[in-house]
Structures are given as structure tokens and as C-alpha cells.
Amino acid sequence: MTEVNVSIENVILGLDSVSKRFVVRKGWIKNRFNAIHDISFALQKNKPEILAIVGESGSGKSTIAKILLELETPTTGRVIHDGRYQTKKSRRERKNRLLFRSDVQPIFQDPFGTFNPLKPIDGYLRETAASFRVGEPTDEVMDSALHKVGLSLSEIQGRYPGELSGGQLQRISIARALIVQPSVLVADEPHSMVDASLTVSIVNLFKSLKETMGISVVYITHNLATAQYISDNIIVLHRGETVECGPIEDVLTQPRHPYTQDLIASIPKPDPSQKWDDKVVDDQMEETEYTMKGCKYANRCSKVMERCRRQDPDKRTVDRVQVKCFLYD
Ligand SMILES: Nc1ncnc2c1ncn2[C@@H]1O[C@H](COP(=O)(O)OP(=O)(O)OP(=O)(O)O)[C@@H](O)[C@H]1O
Ligand SMILES: [Mg+2]
């Protein structure tokens, strides 16, 4: 579900019109820009889903992940968790935030960076579980979490991160998240450091965690092929804004926004796992697009109209999809 149009009590994790403004200094000049703007979506309780968030480099994907994980606070808008709006103020809320962190678990990009190279893996797993106040996990709990990712405690006991492969480490970091029994995983490009065959096994794992354990996943990726394979819904981000969102099969088989169309067209066909070509976007273009008036894709859009440069389009509903483009008036 990609809009907050269900009642808040039914939401396990969501964003309600969230924007994040950063200040960037260039010499004496301070520039403010919205890294993300007016982002809304809601994952529902008892209705596990995989929500893909895609967009080229610098589109605000990690900013969304950090806000969901409470590593950043929104400038405007609110995070919804477990049926309630999260606020920063009261002590009680802060206590809930601790609980929140165990219910919404991160899976990071770099499995090698996740672990302390000087500590045996099983010790690290025990420590992180204990830090979420679930107590020291028993061997059974550890073994069961490891089995869910295709490993076992006996396989990893006493071993150091350097002795394991990237794919194994990424599975262990998913097991670490599972020990504290989360409702949602927030996975920010979880397979960007592993090869193509491991990519498939990691995304298959997300699919099976959803199906067997009812865990929802916010799956942030550059890889449209794997997004299509495992996700239920998709948000396409451009310069911090949702340009198109809805059920994944609708968006990827009949993309409406020219940006989504260009993303799909730029995947080289013989190797569907390939990233689209990011190199056409340089820093100058990023800055121009983030700060320009009207539609931020106007300079690159093949279907640009005169009004696109003057006015910022609202989202329109076309069948089951929402698209932020004047073409659908
Ligand atoms: N702490 C910060 N201060 C200033 N600008 C930031 C900060 N964090 C991110 N940004 C900027 O916000 C924009 C979005 O960044 P973000 O990391 O969310 O993009 P992304 O989609 O995750 O990119 P990538 O695919 O390269 O990981 C970028 O222009 C980035 O430079
Ligand atoms: Mg990122």
C-alpha cells in the first residue's frame, strides 16, 4: 500500500507526508534542499508485503530508510509505527522508540561493515540480541534464527567474519535481525556487495520470511528485476519525490511516468539483473533537478510540455497506480 488511506490503527510502519531538508554549505553560501519531499506510504498489520523503493543514485532512498529506522528525524510529516504516530517529545515516547527499534530492523548494504572483525560471529549475535532487551538468546533461539536463513549455529560457532563469505555474512545479518522478532525489515540495497547468484538467494529469503513469518520488508534497490520478482508494491523516487507508485506488476508492465519508462528502458535486456546506467546523472544535474521549479524531470523528459517547467504536477490516480505527471490529466 503506497498511500496512507487506511486507518492508522492498522498500520505497522508508514510515513505520512514526510519531508527531510538538509543544509549544504558551499563556501559562505548555505543551500537548503529537500532530500525527500512529501513521502507517504503504509505497511499494514496482518497483511505482510514487500514494498520496493527504487530510484537512481541520490534520489533519497537511504534518507527514507534512516527515517524509518529513526536514525534521522523528519523535517515535516510523521512516522507511523504500530498504529501510532511517532513523536520526538515525551519520555514515554522515547521509551517506545527503544521498543520500536527492535520491531523495525535494518539490513544494511555492506555485510563486511556490519560485523566486528575481531569478534566471533556467534558472540556478536548474542550481544546485539541482548542490547534489544530480549535477554541473552538461548542456543535454540540462535539456531532457529540461523536455520531460517539457511545456516546453523554449529556452522558459525567460533568463526570470525573474515572466515565467511559476503553471502554468508549477509544471511547472518538477517538472522541477527530475526532474533529480536521484528515485524518489518528495512533493507537498504542489501545485495549490492554480493554477486548475482547470491542476490537471488537473499531476495528469495525476503520472500520466504514474508510468507512463513509474516514479516514485511521495505526493499530499497537499484535492481528492477529482483524488485519485480519479490515485491508487492513499488515506489519510484525521483529527486526525493514519489513520481509513481502502486502494485508492482502494474507499474513495471505499464509504466506511466516518463521517468519510470526511462528507467525500465535503460536496463540492458540480455542481463536483467544489471543496474541502469547511473553515469548520465552528474552532480550538477542532481543539484539542478533538486532545486528546480516545476517537474524535476522536465529537463530529461522526452514528453515535456511547457507547463511542466512552470508548475509542479500533483499525483493523479490512473487505474490502481498514482502518477505525478501532467500527461494523465
Ligand atoms: N546528512 C546529509 N547532509 C546533507 N545532504 C545529504 C545528507 N544525507 C543525504 N544527503 C543528500 O540527500 C540526497 C539523497 O541522498 P540519499 O543517500 O538518500 O540517496 P540514495 O537514493 O540512497 O542514493 P544511493 O543510491 O547513491 O545510495 C543526496 O543529494 C545526498 O547528497
Ligand atoms: Mg543509498
Coordinates of C-alpha atoms in Angstrom, one line a residue, residues 50-256:
I50 CA 7.3 -6.3 0.3
L51 CA 7.5 -2.7 -0.7
A52 CA 10.2 -1.9 -3.2
I53 CA 11.7 1.7 -3.3
V54 CA 13.6 2.3 -6.4
G55 CA 15.3 5.4 -8.0
E56 CA 18.7 6.3 -9.2
S57 CA 21.6 7.3 -7.0
G58 CA 20.8 10.4 -4.9
S59 CA 17.1 10.1 -5.1
G60 CA 16.6 9.9 -1.4
K61 CA 16.2 6.1 -0.8
S62 CA 18.6 5.9 2.1
T63 CA 17.1 9.0 3.7
I64 CA 13.8 7.2 3.8
A65 CA 15.5 4.1 5.3
K66 CA 17.1 6.2 8.0
I67 CA 13.9 8.0 8.9
L68 CA 12.1 4.6 9.1
L69 CA 14.8 3.4 11.4
E70 CA 14.8 6.6 13.4
L71 CA 18.4 7.4 12.6
E72 CA 17.1 10.7 11.1
T73 CA 14.1 12.7 12.1
P74 CA 11.7 14.1 9.5
T75 CA 11.7 17.9 9.0
T76 CA 8.0 17.8 8.4
G77 CA 5.5 14.9 8.4
R78 CA 5.3 11.9 10.7
V79 CA 6.4 8.3 11.1
I80 CA 3.6 5.9 11.9
H81 CA 4.6 2.8 13.8
D82 CA 2.3 0.1 15.3
G83 CA -0.9 2.1 15.0
R84 CA 0.5 5.4 16.3
Y85 CA 2.2 8.5 15.2
Q86 CA 5.8 8.7 16.5
T87 CA 6.8 11.9 18.1
K88 CA 10.2 13.0 19.5
K89 CA 9.0 14.7 22.6
S90 CA 7.8 12.7 25.7
R91 CA 9.8 10.3 27.7
R92 CA 7.2 7.7 27.3
E93 CA 7.5 8.1 23.5
R94 CA 11.3 7.8 23.8
K95 CA 10.8 4.5 25.7
N96 CA 8.6 3.3 22.9
R97 CA 11.3 4.3 20.5
L98 CA 13.6 1.7 22.0
L99 CA 10.9 -0.9 21.5
F100 CA 10.4 0.5 18.0
R101 CA 14.0 -0.2 17.2
S102 CA 13.6 -3.9 17.9
D103 CA 10.4 -4.2 15.9
V104 CA 11.8 -2.5 12.8
Q105 CA 15.2 -4.0 12.0
P106 CA 17.8 -2.8 9.5
I107 CA 19.6 -4.9 6.9
F108 CA 22.5 -2.9 5.6
Q109 CA 24.3 -2.7 2.3
D110 CA 27.7 -3.9 3.4
P111 CA 27.8 -7.2 5.3
F112 CA 31.5 -6.8 5.9
G113 CA 31.0 -3.5 7.6
T114 CA 28.2 -4.8 9.9
F115 CA 30.4 -7.1 11.9
N116 CA 33.4 -6.5 14.2
P117 CA 36.2 -8.4 12.5
L118 CA 37.8 -9.2 15.9
K119 CA 34.8 -10.9 17.5
P120 CA 33.5 -14.4 16.7
I121 CA 30.2 -14.1 14.9
D122 CA 28.1 -16.0 17.4
G123 CA 29.2 -13.7 20.3
Y124 CA 28.2 -10.7 18.2
L125 CA 24.8 -12.2 17.5
R126 CA 24.3 -12.8 21.3
E127 CA 25.4 -9.3 22.2
T128 CA 23.1 -7.5 19.7
A129 CA 20.1 -9.5 20.7
A130 CA 20.8 -8.7 24.4
S131 CA 21.1 -5.0 23.5
F132 CA 17.5 -5.0 22.4
R133 CA 16.5 -6.1 25.9
V134 CA 15.2 -9.5 24.7
G135 CA 17.9 -11.0 27.0
E136 CA 20.7 -13.3 26.1
P137 CA 19.3 -15.6 23.4
T138 CA 19.5 -19.4 24.0
D139 CA 21.3 -21.6 21.6
E140 CA 17.9 -22.8 20.4
V141 CA 16.8 -19.3 19.6
M142 CA 20.1 -18.6 17.7
D143 CA 20.0 -21.9 15.9
S144 CA 16.4 -21.3 14.9
A145 CA 17.1 -17.8 13.5
L146 CA 20.1 -19.2 11.6
H147 CA 18.0 -22.0 10.2
K148 CA 15.6 -19.5 8.7
V149 CA 18.4 -18.1 6.6
G150 CA 19.8 -21.5 5.6
L151 CA 22.6 -21.7 8.2
S152 CA 23.1 -23.4 11.6
L153 CA 24.7 -22.4 14.9
S154 CA 27.2 -25.3 14.6
E155 CA 28.4 -23.9 11.2
I156 CA 29.2 -20.5 12.5
Q157 CA 30.2 -21.1 16.2
G158 CA 33.6 -19.6 17.0
R159 CA 34.2 -18.3 13.4
Y160 CA 35.3 -14.8 12.6
P161 CA 33.8 -12.6 10.0
G162 CA 36.9 -12.8 7.8
E163 CA 36.4 -16.6 7.5
L164 CA 32.9 -16.3 6.0
S165 CA 31.7 -15.2 2.5
G166 CA 29.8 -12.0 1.8
G167 CA 26.7 -14.0 1.2
Q168 CA 27.0 -15.9 4.5
L169 CA 27.6 -12.7 6.4
Q170 CA 24.5 -11.1 4.8
R171 CA 22.5 -14.1 5.8
I172 CA 23.8 -13.9 9.3
S173 CA 23.0 -10.2 9.5
I174 CA 19.4 -11.1 8.5
A175 CA 19.4 -13.8 11.2
R176 CA 20.6 -11.2 13.7
A177 CA 17.5 -9.1 12.8
L178 CA 15.2 -12.1 13.2
I179 CA 16.4 -13.0 16.7
V180 CA 14.5 -9.9 18.0
Q181 CA 11.4 -11.0 16.2
P182 CA 10.7 -7.8 14.1
S183 CA 7.5 -7.0 12.2
V184 CA 9.4 -5.2 9.5
L185 CA 12.9 -5.3 7.9
V186 CA 14.3 -2.2 6.2
A187 CA 16.8 -3.4 3.7
D188 CA 18.8 -0.7 2.0
E189 CA 20.5 -2.2 -1.1
P190 CA 21.1 -5.5 0.8
H191 CA 22.9 -7.2 -2.0
S192 CA 24.9 -4.5 -3.6
M193 CA 28.2 -6.0 -2.3
V194 CA 27.5 -9.6 -3.3
D195 CA 27.4 -11.3 -6.7
A196 CA 24.3 -12.1 -8.9
S197 CA 23.7 -15.6 -7.7
L198 CA 23.7 -14.5 -4.0
T199 CA 21.4 -11.6 -4.9
V200 CA 18.8 -14.1 -5.9
S201 CA 19.2 -16.2 -2.7
I202 CA 18.9 -13.0 -0.5
V203 CA 15.8 -11.8 -2.2
N204 CA 14.3 -15.3 -2.1
L205 CA 14.9 -15.2 1.6
F206 CA 12.9 -12.0 2.0
K207 CA 10.0 -13.6 0.1
S208 CA 10.0 -16.7 2.3
L209 CA 10.3 -14.6 5.5
K210 CA 7.2 -12.7 4.4
E211 CA 5.3 -15.9 3.5
T212 CA 6.3 -18.0 6.5
M213 CA 6.8 -15.5 9.3
G214 CA 4.5 -12.6 8.1
I215 CA 7.4 -10.1 8.1
S216 CA 7.1 -7.1 5.9
V217 CA 10.1 -5.7 4.0
V218 CA 11.0 -2.3 2.8
Y219 CA 13.3 -3.3 0.0
I220 CA 15.5 -0.5 -1.3
T221 CA 17.2 -1.4 -4.6
H222 CA 18.6 -0.4 -7.9
N223 CA 17.7 -3.8 -9.3
L224 CA 14.3 -3.6 -11.0
A225 CA 14.4 -7.3 -11.9
T226 CA 14.6 -8.5 -8.3
A227 CA 12.2 -5.8 -7.2
Q228 CA 9.7 -7.2 -9.7
Y229 CA 10.3 -10.8 -8.7
I230 CA 9.6 -10.4 -5.0
S231 CA 7.7 -7.2 -4.3
D232 CA 4.0 -6.5 -4.0
N233 CA 4.1 -2.7 -4.4
I234 CA 6.7 -0.2 -5.6
I235 CA 7.5 3.5 -5.1
V236 CA 9.5 5.1 -7.8
L237 CA 11.5 8.0 -6.5
H238 CA 13.0 10.9 -8.4
R239 CA 14.8 13.7 -6.6
G240 CA 13.1 12.8 -3.3
E241 CA 9.6 12.7 -4.7
T242 CA 7.3 9.8 -5.5
V243 CA 6.7 10.0 -9.2
E244 CA 4.8 6.8 -9.5
C245 CA 3.6 4.1 -7.0
G246 CA 1.2 1.2 -6.9
P247 CA 1.1 -2.6 -7.4
I248 CA 4.4 -3.7 -8.9
E249 CA 3.1 -5.6 -11.8
D250 CA 1.0 -2.6 -12.9
V251 CA 3.9 -0.1 -12.6
L252 CA 6.6 -2.3 -14.2
T253 CA 4.5 -3.7 -17.0
Q254 CA 2.7 -0.5 -17.9
P255 CA 4.9 2.3 -16.6
R256 CA 3.1 5.7 -16.8

